[in-house]
PDB file of C-alpha atoms in Angstrom:
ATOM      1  CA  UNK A1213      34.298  24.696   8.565  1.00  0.00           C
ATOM      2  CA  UNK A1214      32.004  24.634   5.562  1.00  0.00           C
ATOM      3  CA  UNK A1215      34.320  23.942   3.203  1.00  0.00           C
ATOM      4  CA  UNK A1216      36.208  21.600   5.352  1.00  0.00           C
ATOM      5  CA  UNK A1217      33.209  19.367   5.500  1.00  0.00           C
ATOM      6  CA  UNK A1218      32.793  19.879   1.420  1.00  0.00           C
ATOM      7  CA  UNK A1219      36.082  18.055   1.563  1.00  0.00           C
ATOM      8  CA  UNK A1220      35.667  15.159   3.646  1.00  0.00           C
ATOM      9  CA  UNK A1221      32.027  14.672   2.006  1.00  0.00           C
ATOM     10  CA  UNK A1222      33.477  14.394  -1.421  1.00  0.00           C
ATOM     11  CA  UNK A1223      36.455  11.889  -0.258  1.00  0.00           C
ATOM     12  CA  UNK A1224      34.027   9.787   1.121  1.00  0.00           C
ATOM     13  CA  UNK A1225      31.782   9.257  -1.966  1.00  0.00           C
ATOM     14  CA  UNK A1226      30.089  11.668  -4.904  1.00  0.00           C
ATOM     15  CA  UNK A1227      28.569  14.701  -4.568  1.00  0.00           C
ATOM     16  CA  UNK A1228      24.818  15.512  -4.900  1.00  0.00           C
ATOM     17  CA  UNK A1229      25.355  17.279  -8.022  1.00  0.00           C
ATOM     18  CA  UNK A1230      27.663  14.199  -9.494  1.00  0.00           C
ATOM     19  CA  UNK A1231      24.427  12.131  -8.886  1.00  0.00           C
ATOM     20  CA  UNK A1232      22.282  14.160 -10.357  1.00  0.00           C
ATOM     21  CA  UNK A1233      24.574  14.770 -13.663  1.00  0.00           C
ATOM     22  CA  UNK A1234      24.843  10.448 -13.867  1.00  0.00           C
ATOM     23  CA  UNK A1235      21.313   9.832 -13.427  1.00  0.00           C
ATOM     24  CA  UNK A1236      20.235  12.455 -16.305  1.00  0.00           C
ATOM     25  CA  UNK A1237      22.607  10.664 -18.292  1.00  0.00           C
ATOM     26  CA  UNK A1238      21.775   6.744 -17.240  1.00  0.00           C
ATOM     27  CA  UNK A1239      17.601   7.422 -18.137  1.00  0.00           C
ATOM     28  CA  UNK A1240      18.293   9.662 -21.424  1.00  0.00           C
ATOM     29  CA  UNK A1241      16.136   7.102 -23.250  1.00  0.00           C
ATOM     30  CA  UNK A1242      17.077   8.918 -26.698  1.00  0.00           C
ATOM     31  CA  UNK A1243      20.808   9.493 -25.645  1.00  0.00           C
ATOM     32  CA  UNK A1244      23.707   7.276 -26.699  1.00  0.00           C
ATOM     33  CA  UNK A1245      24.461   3.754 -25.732  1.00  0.00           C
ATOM     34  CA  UNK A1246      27.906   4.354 -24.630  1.00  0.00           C
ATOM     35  CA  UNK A1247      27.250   7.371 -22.367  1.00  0.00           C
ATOM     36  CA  UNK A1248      24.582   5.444 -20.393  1.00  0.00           C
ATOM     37  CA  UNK A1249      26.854   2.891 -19.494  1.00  0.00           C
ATOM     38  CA  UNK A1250      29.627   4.904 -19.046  1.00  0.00           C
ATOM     39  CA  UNK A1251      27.190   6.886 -16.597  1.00  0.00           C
ATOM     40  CA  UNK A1252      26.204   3.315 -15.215  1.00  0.00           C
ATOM     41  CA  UNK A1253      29.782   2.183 -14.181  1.00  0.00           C
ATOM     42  CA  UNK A1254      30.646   5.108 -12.672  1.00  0.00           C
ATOM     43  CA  UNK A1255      27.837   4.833 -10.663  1.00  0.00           C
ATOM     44  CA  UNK A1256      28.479   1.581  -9.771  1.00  0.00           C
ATOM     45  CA  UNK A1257      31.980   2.668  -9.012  1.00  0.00           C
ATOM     46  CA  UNK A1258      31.298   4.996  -5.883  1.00  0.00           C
ATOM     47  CA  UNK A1259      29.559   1.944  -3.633  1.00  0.00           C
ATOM     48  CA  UNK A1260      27.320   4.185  -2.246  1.00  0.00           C
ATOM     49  CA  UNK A1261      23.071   3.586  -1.136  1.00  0.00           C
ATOM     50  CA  UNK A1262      22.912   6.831  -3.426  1.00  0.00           C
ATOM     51  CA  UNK A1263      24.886   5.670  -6.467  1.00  0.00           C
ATOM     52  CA  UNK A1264      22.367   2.164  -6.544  1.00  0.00           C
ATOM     53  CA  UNK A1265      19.559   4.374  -5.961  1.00  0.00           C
ATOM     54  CA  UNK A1266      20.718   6.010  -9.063  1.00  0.00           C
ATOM     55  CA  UNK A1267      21.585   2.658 -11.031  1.00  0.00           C
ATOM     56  CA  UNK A1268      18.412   1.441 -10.240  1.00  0.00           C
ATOM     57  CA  UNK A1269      16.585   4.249 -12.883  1.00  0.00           C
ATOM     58  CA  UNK A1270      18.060   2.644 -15.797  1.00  0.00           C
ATOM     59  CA  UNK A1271      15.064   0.354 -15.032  1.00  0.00           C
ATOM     60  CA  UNK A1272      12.489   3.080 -15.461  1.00  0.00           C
ATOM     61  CA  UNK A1273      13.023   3.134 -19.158  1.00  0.00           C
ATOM     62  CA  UNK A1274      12.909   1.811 -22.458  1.00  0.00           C
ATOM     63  CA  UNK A1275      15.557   2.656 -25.068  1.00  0.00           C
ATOM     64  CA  UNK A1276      14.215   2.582 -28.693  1.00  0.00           C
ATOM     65  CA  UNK A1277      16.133  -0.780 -29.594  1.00  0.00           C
ATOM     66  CA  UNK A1278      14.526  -3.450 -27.642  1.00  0.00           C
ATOM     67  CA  UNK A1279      18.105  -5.767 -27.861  1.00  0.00           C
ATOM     68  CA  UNK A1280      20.390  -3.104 -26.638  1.00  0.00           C
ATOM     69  CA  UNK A1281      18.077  -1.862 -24.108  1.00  0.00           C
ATOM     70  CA  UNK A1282      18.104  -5.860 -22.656  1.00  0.00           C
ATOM     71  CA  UNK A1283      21.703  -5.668 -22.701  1.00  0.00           C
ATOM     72  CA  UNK A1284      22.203  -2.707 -20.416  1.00  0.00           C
ATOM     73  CA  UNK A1285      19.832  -3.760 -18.333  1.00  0.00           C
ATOM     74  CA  UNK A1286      21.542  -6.939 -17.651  1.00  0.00           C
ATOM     75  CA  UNK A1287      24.944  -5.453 -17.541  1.00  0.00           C
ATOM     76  CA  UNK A1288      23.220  -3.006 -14.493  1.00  0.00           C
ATOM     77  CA  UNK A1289      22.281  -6.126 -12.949  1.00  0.00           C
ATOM     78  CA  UNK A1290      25.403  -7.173 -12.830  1.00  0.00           C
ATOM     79  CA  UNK A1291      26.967  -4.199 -11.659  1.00  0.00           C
ATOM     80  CA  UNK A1292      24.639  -3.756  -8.645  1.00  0.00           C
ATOM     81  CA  UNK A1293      25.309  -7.509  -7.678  1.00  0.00           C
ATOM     82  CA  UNK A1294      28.733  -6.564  -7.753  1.00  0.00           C
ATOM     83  CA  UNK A1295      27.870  -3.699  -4.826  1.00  0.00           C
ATOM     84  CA  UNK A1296      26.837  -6.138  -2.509  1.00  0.00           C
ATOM     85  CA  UNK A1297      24.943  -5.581   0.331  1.00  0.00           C
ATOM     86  CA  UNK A1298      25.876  -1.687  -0.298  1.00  0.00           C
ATOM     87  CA  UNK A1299      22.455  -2.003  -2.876  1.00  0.00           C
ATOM     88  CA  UNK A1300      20.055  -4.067  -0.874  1.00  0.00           C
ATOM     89  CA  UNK A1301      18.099  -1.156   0.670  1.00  0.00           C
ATOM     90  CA  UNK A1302      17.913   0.852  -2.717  1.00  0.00           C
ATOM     91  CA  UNK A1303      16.660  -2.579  -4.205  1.00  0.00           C
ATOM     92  CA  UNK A1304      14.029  -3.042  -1.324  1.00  0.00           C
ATOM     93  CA  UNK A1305      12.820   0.653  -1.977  1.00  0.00           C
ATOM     94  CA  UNK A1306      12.574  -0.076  -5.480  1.00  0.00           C
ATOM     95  CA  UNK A1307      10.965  -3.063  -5.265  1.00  0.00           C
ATOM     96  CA  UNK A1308       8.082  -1.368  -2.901  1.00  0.00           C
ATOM     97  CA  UNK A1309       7.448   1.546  -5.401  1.00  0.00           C
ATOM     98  CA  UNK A1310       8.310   0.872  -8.628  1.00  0.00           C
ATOM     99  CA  UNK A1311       6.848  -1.192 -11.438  1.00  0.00           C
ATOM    100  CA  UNK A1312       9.559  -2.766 -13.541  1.00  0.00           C
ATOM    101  CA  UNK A1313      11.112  -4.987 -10.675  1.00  0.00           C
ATOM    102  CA  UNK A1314      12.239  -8.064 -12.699  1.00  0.00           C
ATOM    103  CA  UNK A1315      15.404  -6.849 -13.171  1.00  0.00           C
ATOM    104  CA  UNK A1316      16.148  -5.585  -9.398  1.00  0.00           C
ATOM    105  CA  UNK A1317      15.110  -9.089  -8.394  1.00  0.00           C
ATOM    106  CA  UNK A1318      17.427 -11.042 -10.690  1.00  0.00           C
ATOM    107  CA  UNK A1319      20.183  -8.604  -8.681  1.00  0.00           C
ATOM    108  CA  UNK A1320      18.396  -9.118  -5.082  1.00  0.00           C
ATOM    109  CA  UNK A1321      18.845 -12.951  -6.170  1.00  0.00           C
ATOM    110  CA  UNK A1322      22.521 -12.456  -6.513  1.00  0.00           C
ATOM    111  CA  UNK A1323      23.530 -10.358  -3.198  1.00  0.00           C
ATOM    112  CA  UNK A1324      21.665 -12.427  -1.253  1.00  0.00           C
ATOM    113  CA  UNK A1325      21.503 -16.280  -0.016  1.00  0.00           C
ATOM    114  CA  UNK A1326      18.796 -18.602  -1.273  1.00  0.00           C
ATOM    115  CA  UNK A1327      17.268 -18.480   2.538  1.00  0.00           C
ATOM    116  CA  UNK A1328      17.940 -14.882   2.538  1.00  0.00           C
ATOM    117  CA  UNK A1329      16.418 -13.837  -0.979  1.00  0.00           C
ATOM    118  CA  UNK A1330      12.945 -15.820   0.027  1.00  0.00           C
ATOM    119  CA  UNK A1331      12.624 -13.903   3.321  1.00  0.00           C
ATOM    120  CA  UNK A1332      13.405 -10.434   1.892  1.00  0.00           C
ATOM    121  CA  UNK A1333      10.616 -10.995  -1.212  1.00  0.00           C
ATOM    122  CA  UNK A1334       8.434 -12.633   1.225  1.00  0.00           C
ATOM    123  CA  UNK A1335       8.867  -9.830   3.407  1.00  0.00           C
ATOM    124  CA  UNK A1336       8.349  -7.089   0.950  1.00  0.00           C
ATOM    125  CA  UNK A1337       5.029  -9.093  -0.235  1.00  0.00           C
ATOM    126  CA  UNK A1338       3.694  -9.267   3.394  1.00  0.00           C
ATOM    127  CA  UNK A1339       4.003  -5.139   3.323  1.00  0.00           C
ATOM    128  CA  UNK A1340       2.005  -4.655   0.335  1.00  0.00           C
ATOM    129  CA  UNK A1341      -0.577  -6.718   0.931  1.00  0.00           C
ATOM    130  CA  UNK A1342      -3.914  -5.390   1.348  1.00  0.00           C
ATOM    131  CA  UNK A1343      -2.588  -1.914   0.853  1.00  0.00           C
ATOM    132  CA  UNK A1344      -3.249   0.134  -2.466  1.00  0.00           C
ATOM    133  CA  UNK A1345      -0.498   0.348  -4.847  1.00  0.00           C
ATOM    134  CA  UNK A1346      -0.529   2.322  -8.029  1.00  0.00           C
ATOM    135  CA  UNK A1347       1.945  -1.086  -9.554  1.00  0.00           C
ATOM    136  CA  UNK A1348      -0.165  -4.422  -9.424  1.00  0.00           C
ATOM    137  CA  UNK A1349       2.072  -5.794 -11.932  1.00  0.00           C
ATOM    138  CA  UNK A1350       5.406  -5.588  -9.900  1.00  0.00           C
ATOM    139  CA  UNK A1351       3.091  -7.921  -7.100  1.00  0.00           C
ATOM    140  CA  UNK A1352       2.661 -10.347  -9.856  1.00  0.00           C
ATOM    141  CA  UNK A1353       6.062 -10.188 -10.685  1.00  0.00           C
ATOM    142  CA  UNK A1354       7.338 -11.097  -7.038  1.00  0.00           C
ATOM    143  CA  UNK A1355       5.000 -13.790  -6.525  1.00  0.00           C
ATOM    144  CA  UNK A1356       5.941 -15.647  -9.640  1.00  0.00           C
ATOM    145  CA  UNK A1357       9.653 -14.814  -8.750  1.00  0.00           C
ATOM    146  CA  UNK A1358       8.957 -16.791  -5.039  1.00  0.00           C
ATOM    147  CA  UNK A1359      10.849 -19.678  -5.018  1.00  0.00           C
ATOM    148  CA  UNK A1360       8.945 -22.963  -4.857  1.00  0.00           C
ATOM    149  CA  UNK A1361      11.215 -23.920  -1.913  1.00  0.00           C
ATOM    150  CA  UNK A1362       9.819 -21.230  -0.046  1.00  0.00           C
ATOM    151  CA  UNK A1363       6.747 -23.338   0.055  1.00  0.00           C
ATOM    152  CA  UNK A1364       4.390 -23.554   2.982  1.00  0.00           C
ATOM    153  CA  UNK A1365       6.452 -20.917   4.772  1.00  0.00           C
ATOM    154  CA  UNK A1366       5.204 -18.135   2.265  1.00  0.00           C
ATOM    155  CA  UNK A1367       1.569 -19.886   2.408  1.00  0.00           C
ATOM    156  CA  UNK A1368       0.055 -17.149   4.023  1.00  0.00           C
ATOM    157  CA  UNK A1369       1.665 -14.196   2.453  1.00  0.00           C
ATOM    158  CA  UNK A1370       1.077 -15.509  -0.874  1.00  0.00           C
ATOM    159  CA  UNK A1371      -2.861 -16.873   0.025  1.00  0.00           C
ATOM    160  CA  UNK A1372      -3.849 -13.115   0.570  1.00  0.00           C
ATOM    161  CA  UNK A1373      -3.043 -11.866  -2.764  1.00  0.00           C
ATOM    162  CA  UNK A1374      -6.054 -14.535  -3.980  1.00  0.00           C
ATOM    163  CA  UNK A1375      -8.223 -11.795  -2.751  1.00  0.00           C
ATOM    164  CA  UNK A1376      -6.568  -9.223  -4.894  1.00  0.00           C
ATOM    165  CA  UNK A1377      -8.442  -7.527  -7.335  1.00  0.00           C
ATOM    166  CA  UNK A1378      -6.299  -7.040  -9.946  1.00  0.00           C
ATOM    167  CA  UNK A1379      -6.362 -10.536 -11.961  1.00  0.00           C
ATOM    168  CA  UNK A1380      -2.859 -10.637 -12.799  1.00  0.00           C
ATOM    169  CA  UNK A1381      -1.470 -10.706  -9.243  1.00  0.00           C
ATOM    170  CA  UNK A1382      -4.202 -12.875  -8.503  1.00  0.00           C
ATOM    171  CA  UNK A1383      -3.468 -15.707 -10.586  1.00  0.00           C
ATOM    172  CA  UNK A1384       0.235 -15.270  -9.929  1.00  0.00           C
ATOM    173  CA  UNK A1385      -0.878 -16.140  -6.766  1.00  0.00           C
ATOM    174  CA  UNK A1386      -2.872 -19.308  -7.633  1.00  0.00           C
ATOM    175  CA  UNK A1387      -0.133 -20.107 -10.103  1.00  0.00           C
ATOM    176  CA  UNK A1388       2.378 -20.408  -6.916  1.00  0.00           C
ATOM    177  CA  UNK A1389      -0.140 -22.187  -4.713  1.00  0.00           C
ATOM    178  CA  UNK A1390      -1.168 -24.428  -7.219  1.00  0.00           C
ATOM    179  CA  UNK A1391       1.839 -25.651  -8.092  1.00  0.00           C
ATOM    180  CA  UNK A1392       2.938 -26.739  -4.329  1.00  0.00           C
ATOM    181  CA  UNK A1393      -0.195 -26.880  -2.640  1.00  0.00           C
ATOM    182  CA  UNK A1394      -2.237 -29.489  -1.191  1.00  0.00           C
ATOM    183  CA  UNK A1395      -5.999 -30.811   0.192  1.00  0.00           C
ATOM    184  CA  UNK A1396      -6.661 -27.145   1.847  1.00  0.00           C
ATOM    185  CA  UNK A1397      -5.095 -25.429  -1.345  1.00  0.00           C
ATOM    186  CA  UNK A1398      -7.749 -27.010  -3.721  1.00  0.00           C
ATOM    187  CA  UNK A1399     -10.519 -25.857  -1.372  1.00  0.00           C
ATOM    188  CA  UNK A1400      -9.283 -22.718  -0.964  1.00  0.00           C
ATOM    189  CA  UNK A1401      -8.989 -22.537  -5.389  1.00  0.00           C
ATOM    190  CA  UNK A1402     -12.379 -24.031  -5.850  1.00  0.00           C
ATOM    191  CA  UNK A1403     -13.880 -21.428  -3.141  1.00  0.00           C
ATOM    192  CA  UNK A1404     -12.378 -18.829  -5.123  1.00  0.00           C
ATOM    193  CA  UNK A1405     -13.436 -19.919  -8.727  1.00  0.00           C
ATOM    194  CA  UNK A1406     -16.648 -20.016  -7.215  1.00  0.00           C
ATOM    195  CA  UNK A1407     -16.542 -16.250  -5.655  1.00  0.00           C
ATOM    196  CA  UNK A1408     -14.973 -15.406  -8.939  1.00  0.00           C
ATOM    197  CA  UNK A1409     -18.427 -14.968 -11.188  1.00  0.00           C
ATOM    198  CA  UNK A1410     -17.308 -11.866 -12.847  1.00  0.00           C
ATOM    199  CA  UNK A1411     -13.727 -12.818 -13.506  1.00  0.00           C
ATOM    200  CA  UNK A1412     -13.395 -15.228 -16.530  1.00  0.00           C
ATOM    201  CA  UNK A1413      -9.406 -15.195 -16.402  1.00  0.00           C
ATOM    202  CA  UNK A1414      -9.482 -16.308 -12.822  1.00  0.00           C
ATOM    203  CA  UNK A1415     -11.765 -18.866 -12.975  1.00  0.00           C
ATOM    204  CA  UNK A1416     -10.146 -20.152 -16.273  1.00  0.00           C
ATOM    205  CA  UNK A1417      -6.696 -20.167 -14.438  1.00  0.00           C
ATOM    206  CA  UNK A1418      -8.238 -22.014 -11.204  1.00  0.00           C
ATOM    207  CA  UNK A1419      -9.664 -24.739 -14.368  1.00  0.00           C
ATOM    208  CA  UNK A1420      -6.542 -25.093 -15.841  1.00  0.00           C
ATOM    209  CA  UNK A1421      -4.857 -26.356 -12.467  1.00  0.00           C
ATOM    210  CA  UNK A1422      -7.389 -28.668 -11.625  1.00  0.00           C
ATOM    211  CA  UNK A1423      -7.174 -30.428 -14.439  1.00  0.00           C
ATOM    212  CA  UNK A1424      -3.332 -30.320 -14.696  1.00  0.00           C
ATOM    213  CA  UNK A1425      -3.512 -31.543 -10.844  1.00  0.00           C
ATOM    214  CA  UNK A1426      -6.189 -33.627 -11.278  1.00  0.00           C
ATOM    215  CA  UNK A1427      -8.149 -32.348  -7.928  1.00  0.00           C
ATOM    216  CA  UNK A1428     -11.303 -33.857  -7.431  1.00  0.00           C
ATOM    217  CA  UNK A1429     -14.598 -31.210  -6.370  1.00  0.00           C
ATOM    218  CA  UNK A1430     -16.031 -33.282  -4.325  1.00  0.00           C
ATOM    219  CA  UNK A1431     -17.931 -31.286  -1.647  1.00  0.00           C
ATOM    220  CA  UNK A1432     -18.716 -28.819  -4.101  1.00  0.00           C
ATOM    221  CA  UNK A1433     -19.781 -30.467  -7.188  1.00  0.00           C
ATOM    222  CA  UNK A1434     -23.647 -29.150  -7.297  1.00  0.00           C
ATOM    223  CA  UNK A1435     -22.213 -26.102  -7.788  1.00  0.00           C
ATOM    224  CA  UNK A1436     -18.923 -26.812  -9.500  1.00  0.00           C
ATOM    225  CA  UNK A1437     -21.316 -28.137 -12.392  1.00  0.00           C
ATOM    226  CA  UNK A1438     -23.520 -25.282 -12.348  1.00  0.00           C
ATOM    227  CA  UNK A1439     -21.069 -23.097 -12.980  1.00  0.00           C
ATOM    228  CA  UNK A1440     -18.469 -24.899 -15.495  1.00  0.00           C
ATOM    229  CA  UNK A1441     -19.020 -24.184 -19.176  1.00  0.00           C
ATOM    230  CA  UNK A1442     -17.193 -25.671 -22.005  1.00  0.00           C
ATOM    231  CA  UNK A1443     -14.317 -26.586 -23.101  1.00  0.00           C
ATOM    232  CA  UNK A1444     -14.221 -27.816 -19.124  1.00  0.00           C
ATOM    233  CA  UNK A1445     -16.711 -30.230 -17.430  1.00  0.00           C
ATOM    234  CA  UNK A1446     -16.464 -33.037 -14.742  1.00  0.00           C
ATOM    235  CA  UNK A1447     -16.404 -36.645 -14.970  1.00  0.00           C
ATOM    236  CA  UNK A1448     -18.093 -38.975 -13.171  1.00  0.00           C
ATOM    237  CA  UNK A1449     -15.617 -38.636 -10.586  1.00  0.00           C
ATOM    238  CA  UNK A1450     -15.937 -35.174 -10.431  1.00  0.00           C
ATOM    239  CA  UNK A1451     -12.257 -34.337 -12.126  1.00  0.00           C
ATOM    240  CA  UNK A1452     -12.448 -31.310 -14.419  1.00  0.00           C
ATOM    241  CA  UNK A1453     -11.375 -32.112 -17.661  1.00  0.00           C
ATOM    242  CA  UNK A1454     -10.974 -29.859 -21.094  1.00  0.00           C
ATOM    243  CA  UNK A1455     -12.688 -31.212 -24.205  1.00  0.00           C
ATOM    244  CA  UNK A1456      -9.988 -31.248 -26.876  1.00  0.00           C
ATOM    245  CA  UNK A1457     -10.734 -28.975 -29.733  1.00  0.00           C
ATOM    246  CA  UNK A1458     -11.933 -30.165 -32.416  1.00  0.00           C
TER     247      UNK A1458
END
């Protein structure tokens, strides 16, 4: 019976063991060019949750030369979009636990719909929130990646990463709001620039886009002007404006 079931297991996709001899071969960052990718496509080959899972490592390295290393890591893009649905749940695990994700999103943005592709990152985004993660960087990453259509339905998924104490995945998530939000948006970015003492890239960020929007502080301009310092300051009408250098 055993090796009546080794049978049928191998017709139906790769063994463990051919897995585990393509992946050493797709992350050998010192290995050669044509070995990876011939490791890659036959990976891509067997359609199979474990053969993405597998793909999906060639983004957990960095080959020596920066131009070939781009190339294979677009052509693994394209061979994972070319899986289909067959890669989506290897991408979403990827996406929560790794921290090179711009390349698994460029191939989440090809399997799925526009409608779909929003709800999936939005999704993922809502599960990390307010949890630890050892990756702040692949956060930033899927904010920025957030379509702006996506806008107010990802409002409050995107809103809590303002709290978020690393400053990159913060701003990313000013960066989005800023550039679609509204009245309660520029309360909500003021608030924070205020609460943000201690964080000079924040509060630079939150000064850039209200100048660029041309928000007014009013209701908070006592202590808007206490706490600007050039190259910003307010007008009379209580816009913040950057004094060109000189």
């Amino acid at each position: 019976m055993e090796f009546l079931k080794r049978i049928f297991s191998n017709a139906s996709g790769p063994s463990e063991k051919q897995i585990r001899k393509a992946t050493k071969q797709v992350t050998q960052i010192h290995g050669e060019a044509a070995t990876r990718v011939a490791a890659m496509e036959r990976l891509a080959s067997w359609k199979t949750p474990e053969s993405a899972a597998a793909l999906l490592r060639r983004f957990t390295i960095q080959t020596p030369q920066a131009s070939m290393d781009l190339e294979e890591k677009q052509y693994a893009v394209r061979l994972l979009s070319e899986m289909g649905m067959t890669a989506l749940e290897p991408i979403y695990f990827f996406l929560k636990t790794e921290p090179d994700v711009t390349f698994p999103i460029q191939a989440l943005k090809n399997i799925l719909t526009p409608e779909e592709f929003s709800r999936t990152l939005s999704e993922i985004l809502a599960g990390l929130s307010g949890e630890y993660s050892r990756w702040p960087e692949a956060r930033a990453v899927m904010i920025a990646h957030l379509p702006d259509e996506a806008y107010p339905g990802v409002y409050d998924i995107v809103s809590r990463f303002l709290e978020d104490e690393d400053d990159d995945v913060c701003i990313a998530a000013i960066d989005y709001l800023a550039r679609n939000g509204d009245e309660a948006v520029r309360e909500r970015l003021i608030q924070l620039f205020l609460d943000a003492e201690n964080r000079p890239r924040v509060r630079g960020r939150i000064l850039d886009h209200l100048c660029e929007r041309e928000w007014p502080v009013k209701g908070y301009r006592k202590r808007m002007e206490e706490a600007i310092s050039l190259p910003f300051y307010l007008t009379s009408k209580g816009i913040v404006r950057r004094k060109p250098a000189e």
